[in-house]
Tab-separated table of C-alpha atoms in Angstrom:
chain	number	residue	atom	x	y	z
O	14	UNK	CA	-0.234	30.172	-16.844
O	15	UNK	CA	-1.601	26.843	-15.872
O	16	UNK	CA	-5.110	25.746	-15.647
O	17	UNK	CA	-7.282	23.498	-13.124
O	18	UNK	CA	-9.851	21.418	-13.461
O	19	UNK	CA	-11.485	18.405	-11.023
O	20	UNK	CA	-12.058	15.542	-12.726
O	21	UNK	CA	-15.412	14.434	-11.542
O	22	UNK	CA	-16.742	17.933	-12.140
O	23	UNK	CA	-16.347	17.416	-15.856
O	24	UNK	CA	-18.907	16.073	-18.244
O	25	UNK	CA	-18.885	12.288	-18.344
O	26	UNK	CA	-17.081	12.571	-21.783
O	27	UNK	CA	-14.670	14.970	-21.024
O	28	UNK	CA	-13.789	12.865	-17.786
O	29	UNK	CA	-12.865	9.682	-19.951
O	30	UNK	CA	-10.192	11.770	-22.210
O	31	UNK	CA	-8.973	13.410	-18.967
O	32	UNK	CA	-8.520	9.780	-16.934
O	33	UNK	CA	-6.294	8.689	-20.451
O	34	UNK	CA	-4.305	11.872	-20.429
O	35	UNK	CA	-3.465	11.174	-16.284
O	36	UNK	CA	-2.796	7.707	-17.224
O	37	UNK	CA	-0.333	9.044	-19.404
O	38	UNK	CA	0.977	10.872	-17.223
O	39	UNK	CA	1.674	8.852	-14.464
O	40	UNK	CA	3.579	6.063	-16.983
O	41	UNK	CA	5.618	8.930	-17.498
O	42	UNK	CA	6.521	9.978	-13.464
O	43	UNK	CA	6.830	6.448	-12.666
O	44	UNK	CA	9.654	6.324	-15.742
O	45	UNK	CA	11.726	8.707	-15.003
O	46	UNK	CA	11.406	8.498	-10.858
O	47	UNK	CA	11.744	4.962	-10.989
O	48	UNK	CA	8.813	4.651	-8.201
O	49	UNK	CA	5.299	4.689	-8.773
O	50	UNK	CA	3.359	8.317	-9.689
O	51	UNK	CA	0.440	7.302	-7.427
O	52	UNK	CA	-0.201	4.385	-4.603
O	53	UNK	CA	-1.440	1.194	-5.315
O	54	UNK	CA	-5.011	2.532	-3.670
O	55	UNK	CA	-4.885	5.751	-5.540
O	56	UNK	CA	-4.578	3.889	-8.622
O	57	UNK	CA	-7.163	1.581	-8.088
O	58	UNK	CA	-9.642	4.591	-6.982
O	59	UNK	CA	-8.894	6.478	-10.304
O	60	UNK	CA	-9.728	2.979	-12.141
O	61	UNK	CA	-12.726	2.521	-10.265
O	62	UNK	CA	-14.220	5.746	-10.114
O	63	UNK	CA	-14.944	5.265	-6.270
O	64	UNK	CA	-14.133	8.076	-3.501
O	65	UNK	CA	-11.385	9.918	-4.433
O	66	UNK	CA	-10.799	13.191	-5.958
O	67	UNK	CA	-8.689	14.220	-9.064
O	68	UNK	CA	-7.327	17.475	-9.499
O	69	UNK	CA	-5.275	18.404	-12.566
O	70	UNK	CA	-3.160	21.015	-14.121
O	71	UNK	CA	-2.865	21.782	-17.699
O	72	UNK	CA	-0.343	23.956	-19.876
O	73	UNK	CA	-1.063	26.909	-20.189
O	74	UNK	CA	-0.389	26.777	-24.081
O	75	UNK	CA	-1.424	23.072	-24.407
O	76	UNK	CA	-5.095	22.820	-24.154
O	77	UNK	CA	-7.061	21.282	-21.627
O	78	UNK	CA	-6.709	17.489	-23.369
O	79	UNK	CA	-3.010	16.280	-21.602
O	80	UNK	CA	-2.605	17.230	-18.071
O	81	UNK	CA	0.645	18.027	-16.812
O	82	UNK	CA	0.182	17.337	-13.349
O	83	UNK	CA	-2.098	15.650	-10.814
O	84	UNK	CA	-3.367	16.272	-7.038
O	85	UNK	CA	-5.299	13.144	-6.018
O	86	UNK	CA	-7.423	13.228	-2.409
O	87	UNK	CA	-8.640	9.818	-0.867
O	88	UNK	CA	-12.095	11.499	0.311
O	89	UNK	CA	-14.969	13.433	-1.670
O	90	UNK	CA	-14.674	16.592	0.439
O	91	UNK	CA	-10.903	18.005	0.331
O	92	UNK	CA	-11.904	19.993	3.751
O	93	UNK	CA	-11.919	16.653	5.720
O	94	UNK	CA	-8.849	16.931	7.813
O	95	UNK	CA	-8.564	13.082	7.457
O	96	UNK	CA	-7.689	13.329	3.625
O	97	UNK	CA	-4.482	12.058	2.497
O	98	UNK	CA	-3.073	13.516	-1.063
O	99	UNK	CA	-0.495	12.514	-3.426
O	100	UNK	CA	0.913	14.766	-6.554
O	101	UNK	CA	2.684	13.879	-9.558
O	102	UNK	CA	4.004	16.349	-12.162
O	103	UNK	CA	5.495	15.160	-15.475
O	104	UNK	CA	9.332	15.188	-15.584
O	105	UNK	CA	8.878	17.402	-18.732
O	106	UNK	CA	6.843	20.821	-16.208
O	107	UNK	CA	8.843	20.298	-12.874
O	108	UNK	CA	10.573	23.626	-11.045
O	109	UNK	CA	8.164	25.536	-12.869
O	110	UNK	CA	5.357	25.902	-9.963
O	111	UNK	CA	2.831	23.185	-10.897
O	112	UNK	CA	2.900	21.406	-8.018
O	113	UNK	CA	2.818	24.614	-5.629
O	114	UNK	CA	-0.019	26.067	-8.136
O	115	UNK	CA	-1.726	22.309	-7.562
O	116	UNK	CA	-1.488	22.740	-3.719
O	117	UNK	CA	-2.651	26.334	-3.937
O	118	UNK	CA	-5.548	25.514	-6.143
O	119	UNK	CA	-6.751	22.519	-4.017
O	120	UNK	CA	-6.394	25.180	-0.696
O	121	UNK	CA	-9.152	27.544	-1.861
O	122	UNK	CA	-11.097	28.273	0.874
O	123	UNK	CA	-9.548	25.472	3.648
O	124	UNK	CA	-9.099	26.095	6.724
O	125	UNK	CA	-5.760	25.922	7.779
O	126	UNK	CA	-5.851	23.489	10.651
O	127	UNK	CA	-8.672	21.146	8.342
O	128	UNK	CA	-5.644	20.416	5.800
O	129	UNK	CA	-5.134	17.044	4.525
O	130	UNK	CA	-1.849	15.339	4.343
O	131	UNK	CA	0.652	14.402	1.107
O	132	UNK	CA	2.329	11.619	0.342
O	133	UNK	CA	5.847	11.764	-1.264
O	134	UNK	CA	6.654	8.728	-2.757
O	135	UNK	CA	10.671	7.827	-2.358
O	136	UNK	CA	10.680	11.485	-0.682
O	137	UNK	CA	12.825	13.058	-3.612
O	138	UNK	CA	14.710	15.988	-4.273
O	139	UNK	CA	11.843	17.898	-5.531
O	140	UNK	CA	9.397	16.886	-2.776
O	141	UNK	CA	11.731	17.543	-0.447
O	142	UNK	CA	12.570	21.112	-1.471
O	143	UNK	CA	8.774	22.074	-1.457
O	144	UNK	CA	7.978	20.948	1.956
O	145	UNK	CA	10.868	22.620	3.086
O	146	UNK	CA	9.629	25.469	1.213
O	147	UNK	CA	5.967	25.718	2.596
O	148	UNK	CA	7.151	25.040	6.175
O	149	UNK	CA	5.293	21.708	5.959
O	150	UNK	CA	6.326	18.619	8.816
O	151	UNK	CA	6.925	14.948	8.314
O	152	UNK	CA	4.240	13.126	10.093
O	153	UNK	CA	4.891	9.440	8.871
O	154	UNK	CA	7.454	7.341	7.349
O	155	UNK	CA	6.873	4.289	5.611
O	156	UNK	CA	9.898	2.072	4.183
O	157	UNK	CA	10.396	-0.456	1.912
O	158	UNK	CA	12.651	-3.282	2.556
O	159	UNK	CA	13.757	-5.775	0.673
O	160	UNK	CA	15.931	-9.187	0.890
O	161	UNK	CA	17.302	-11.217	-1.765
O	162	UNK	CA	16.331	-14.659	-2.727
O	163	UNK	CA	17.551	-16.104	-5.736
O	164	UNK	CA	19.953	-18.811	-5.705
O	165	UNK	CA	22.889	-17.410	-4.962
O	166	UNK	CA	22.224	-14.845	-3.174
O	167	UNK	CA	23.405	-15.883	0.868
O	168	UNK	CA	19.614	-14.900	2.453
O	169	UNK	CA	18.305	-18.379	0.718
O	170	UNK	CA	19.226	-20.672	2.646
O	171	UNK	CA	18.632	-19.356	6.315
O	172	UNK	CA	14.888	-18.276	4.595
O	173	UNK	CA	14.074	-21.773	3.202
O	174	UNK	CA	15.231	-23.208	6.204
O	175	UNK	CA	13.172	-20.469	8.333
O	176	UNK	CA	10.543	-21.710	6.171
O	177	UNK	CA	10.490	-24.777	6.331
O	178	UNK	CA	10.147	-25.085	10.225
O	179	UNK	CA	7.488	-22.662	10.366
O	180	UNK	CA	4.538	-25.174	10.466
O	181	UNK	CA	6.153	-27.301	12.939
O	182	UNK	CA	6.215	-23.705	15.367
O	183	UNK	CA	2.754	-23.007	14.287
O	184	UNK	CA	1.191	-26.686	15.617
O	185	UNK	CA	3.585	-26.579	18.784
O	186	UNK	CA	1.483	-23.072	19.746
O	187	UNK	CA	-1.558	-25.265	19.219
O	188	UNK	CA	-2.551	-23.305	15.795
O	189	UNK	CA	-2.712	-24.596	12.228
O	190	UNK	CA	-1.417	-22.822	9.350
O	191	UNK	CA	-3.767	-23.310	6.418
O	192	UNK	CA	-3.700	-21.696	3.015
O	193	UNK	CA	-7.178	-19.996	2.416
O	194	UNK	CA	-8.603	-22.319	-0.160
O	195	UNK	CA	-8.072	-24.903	2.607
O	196	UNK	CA	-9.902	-22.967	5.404
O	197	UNK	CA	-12.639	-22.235	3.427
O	198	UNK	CA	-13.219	-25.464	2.245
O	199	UNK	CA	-12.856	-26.450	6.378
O	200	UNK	CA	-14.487	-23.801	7.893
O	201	UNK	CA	-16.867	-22.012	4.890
O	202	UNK	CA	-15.857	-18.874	2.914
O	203	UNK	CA	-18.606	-17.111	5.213
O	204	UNK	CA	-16.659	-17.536	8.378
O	205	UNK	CA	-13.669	-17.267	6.777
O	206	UNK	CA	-14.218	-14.060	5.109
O	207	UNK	CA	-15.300	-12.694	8.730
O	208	UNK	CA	-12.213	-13.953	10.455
O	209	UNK	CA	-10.002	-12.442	8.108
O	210	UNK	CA	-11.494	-8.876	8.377
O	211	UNK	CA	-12.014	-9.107	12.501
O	212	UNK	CA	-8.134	-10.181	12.769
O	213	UNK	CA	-7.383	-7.078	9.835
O	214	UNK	CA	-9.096	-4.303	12.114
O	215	UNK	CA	-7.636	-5.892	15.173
O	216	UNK	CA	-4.311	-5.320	13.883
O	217	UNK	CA	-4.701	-1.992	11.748
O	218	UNK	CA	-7.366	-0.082	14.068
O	219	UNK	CA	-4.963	2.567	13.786
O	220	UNK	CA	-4.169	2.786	9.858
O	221	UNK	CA	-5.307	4.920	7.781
O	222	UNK	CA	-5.156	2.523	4.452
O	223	UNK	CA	-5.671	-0.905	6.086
O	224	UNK	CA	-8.393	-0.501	8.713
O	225	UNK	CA	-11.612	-0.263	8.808
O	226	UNK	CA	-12.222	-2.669	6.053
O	227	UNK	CA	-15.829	-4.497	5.709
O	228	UNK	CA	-16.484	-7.569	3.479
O	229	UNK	CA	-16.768	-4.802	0.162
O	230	UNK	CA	-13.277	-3.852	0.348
O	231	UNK	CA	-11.964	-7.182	0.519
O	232	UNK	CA	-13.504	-8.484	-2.109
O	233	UNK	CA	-12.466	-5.288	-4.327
O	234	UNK	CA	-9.039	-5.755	-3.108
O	235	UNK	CA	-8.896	-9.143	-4.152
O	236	UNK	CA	-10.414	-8.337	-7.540
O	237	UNK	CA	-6.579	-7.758	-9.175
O	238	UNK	CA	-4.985	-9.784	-11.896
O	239	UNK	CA	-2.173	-10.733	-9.583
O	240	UNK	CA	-4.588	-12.290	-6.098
O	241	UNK	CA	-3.473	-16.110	-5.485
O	242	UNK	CA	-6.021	-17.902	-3.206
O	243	UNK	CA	-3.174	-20.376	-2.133
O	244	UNK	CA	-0.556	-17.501	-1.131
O	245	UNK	CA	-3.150	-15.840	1.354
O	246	UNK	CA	-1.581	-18.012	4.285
O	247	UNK	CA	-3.748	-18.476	7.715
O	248	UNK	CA	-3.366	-19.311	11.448
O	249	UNK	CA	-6.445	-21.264	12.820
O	250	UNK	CA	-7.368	-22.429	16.555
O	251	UNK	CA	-10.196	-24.563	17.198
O	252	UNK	CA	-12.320	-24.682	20.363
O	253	UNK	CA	-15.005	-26.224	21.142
O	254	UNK	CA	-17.132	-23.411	22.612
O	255	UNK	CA	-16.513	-20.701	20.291
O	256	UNK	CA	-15.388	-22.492	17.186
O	257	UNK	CA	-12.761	-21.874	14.249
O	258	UNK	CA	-10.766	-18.588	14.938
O	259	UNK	CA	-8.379	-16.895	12.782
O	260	UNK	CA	-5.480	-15.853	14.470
O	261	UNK	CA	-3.456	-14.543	11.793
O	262	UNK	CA	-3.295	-13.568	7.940
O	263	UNK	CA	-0.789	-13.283	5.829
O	264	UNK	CA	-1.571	-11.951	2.166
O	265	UNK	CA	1.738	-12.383	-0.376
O	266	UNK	CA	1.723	-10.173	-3.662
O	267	UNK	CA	3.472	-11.993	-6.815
O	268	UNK	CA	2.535	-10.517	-10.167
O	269	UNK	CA	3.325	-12.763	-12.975
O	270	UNK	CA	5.911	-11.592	-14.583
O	271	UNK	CA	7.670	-10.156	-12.151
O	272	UNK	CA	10.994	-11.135	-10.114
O	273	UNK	CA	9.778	-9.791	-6.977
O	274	UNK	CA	7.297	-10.999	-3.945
O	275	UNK	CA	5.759	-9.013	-1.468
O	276	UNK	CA	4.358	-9.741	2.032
O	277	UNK	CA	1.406	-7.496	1.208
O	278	UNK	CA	-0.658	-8.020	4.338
O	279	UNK	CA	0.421	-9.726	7.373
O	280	UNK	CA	-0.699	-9.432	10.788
O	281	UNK	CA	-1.951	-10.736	14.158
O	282	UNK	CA	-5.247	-11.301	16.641
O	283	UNK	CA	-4.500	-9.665	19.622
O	284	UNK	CA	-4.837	-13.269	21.165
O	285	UNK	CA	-1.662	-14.526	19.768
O	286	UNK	CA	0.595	-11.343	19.679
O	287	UNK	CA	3.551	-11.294	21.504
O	288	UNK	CA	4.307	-15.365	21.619
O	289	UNK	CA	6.575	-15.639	19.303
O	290	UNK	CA	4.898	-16.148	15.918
O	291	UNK	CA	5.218	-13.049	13.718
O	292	UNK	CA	8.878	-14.353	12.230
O	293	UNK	CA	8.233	-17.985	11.343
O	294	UNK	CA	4.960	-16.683	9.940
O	295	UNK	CA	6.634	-14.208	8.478
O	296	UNK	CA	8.732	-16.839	6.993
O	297	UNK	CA	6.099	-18.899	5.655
O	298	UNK	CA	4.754	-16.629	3.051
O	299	UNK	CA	8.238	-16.159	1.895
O	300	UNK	CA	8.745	-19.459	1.618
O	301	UNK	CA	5.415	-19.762	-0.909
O	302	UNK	CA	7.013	-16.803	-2.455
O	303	UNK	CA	10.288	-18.325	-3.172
O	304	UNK	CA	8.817	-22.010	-4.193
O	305	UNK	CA	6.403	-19.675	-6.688
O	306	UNK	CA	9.966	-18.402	-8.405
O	307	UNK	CA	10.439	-14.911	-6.462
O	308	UNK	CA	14.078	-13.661	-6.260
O	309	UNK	CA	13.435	-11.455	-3.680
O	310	UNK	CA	11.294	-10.081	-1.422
O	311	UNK	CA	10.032	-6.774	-0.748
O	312	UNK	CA	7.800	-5.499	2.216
O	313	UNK	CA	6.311	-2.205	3.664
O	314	UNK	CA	6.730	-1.061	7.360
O	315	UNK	CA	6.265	1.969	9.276
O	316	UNK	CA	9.455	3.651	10.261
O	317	UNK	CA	8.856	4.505	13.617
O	318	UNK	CA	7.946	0.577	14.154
O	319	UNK	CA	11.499	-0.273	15.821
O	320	UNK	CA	10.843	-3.687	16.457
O	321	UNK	CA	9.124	-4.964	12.732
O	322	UNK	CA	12.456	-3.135	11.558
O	323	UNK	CA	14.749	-5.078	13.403
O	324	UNK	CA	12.968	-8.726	13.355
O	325	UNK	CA	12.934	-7.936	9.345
O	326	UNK	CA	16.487	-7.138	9.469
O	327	UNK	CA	17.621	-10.473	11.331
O	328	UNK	CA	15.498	-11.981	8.051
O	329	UNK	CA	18.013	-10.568	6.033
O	330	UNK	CA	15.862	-7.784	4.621
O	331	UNK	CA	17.251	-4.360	3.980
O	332	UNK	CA	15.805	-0.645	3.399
O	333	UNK	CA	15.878	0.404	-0.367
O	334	UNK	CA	13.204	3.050	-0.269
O	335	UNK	CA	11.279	5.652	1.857
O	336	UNK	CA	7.730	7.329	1.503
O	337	UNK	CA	7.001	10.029	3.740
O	338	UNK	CA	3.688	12.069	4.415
O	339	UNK	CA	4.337	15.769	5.161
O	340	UNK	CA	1.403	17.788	7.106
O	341	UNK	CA	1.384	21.969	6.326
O	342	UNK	CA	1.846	21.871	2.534
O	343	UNK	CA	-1.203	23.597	1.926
C-alpha cells in the first residue's frame, strides 16, 4: 500500500533527500514520455522552494527515501479553488493506482466545488483514461507548435525574408523595435523594467501563469542559465507628453545546446493591437532565433485562440503537441 507525505511538512533534512528522490523521478517521466514530468514554473518552484506544494507517494515496500510519484499545487493552501496541479508517476508504478491514491490523498477534506485543476502534459493515454474515469472536464488546451528552420527545410526562406522586413513595418507604424540592452541604455532599466511588466498584464490579465507579474517575478524569471538580454526584442513610441512607451515585448528562449528556439513571451499594449503588427513582430524574434543557429521554432498558444492558430500557421508553424487541464479529478 502506498504512502504520502508533503514535502514542506518534513524536517528540513528529510526535505533535501525527498527533493533528490523527485528529481529523480521526474528525469525518469520525462524519459520515457518524451515531454517534461512537470512545467517549466513547477520546476522552478520545487528549485526555489517558493509557493508551491509537493505531495508524494512512496512504495509501499520501498521506504520512504525514493518517491514513486508526485502531486505538485501552485498555491500553499490546496483548498484555494484557483490552484492548478500537475502529477507524475514513474513509468516503473503506473496502472497500479498511484496517481488516483495521489488525487485521493490531496482531496482530504476539500470541498468539492473548491477543487483545483490538473495539468496533463501531452494529454496521454494514461491521463486520459483517469479523467475519463473520475468524470473530470477539459477546461483548457494549450498547444505547441512548431516550424522548421534549418537550411533546407522550405519555411526558411519566407521566415528570413518575413524577418527581415519587420523593422521597416515597425518604423512605418511610427514605433521602433529595439533589443532590450538598447532600450535600457535609451530609456533606463527603471522605466524599462516598468514598461515591460504594464504591457505583460495588459496582455495576460486573464492568465493564470503570465499575469499578474510585479518587478520580483521578472527578475526571477530572468534568473535562468539560458536568458539573452539581446533576444528580449521591444516596440517603443516616443511622445513628447508622456514619454517612452513600450508597446510590445517579445521574449525568445534558446538554451545553448539545443536545436530549438522558442517565442517564450510575446505580446501587445492594448494601444497597438489590432494594426497589423503581431506577425512581422512575430517574425522578428524568429529571425534572432535563426541568425543565433535555431533549426526550428517552437511556440505555446491556447487552443481555443483561433486567430494566433491560424496567423502561426500562415508562418509555417505546425501543432506537434497538446497539454490540457481537466477540472473534477478530485
Amino acid at each position: 500500500m502506498d504512502s504520502y507525505r508533503w514535502i514542506e511538512d518534513g524536517p528540513a533534512g528529510q526535505q533535501k533527500i525527498w527533493r533528490d528522490g523527485l528529481a529523480e523521478l521526474l528525469d525518469a517521466v520525462s524519459a520515457a514520455d518524451g515531454v517534461p514530468a512537470l512545467s517549466e514554473g513547477f520546476v522552478r518552484a520545487l528549485e526555489e522552494g517558493t509557493g508551491h506544494r509537493h505531495l508524494l507517494a512512496f512504495d509501499g515496500t520501498g521506504g520512504t527515501e525514493r518517491p514513486i510519484g508526485v502531486l505538485a499545487v501552485d498555491v500553499p493552501d490546496v483548498s484555494d479553488a484557483g490552484g492548478t496541479a500537475e502529477i507524475a508517476v514513474h513509468p516503473d508504478f503506473r496502472r497500479r493506482g498511484t496517481a488516483a491514491g495521489l488525487l485521493r490523498e490531496a482531496g482530504r477534506g476539500l470541498d468539492p466545488e473548491a477543487q483545483f485543476s490538473i495539468w496533463a502534459h501531452g494529454n496521454l493515454d494514461a491521463a486520459r483514461g483517469l479523467a475519463a474515469g473520475r468524470g473530470a472536464r477539459t477546461v483548457r488546451e494549450l498547444l505547441k507548435m512548431t516550424v522548421y528552420c534549418g537550411p533546407d527545410d522550405p519555411a526558411r526562406a519566407s521566415l528570413v525574408e518575413g524577418a527581415a522586413a519587420a523593422p521597416t513595418i515597425v518604423s512605418d507604424a511610427g514605433l521602433e523595435l529595439l533589443d532590450y540592452p538598447a532600450a535600457c541604455e535609451e530609456f533606463g532599466a527603471d522605466l524599462v523594467d516598468a514598461e515591460w511588466l504594464r504591457v505583460n498584464n495588459e496582455a495576460f490579465a486573464w492568465h493564470p501563469e503570465q499575469g499578474g507579474w510585479d518587478i520580483d517575478r521578472l527578475r526571477r524569471a530572468r534568473e535562468t542559465d539560458w536568458f539573452d538580454p539581446h533576444g528580449v526584442l521591444m516596440l517603443w513610441s516616443r511622445d513628447d507628453n508622456q514619454g517612452p512607451q513600450c508597446a510590445g515585448v517579445h521574449w525568445t528562449k534558446f538554451p545553448a545546446g539545443d536545436t530549438h528556439g522558442e517565442v517564450y513571451v510575446i505580446c501587445l499594449a492594448d494601444a497597438v493591437r489590432g494594426r497589423g503588427l503581431g506577425g512581422p513582430f512575430t517574425l522578428a524574434g524568429i529571425g534572432y532565433l535563426i541568425d543565433a543557429g535555431a533549426q526550428a521554432v517552437d511556440l505555446y498558444v491556447e487552443g481555443d485562440n483561433t486567430p494566433a492558430v491560424a496567423t502561426y500557421r500562415r508562418l509555417g508553424f505546425e501543432i506537434v503537441h497538446r497539454d490540457v487541464v481537466y477540472r473534477g479529478m478530485v
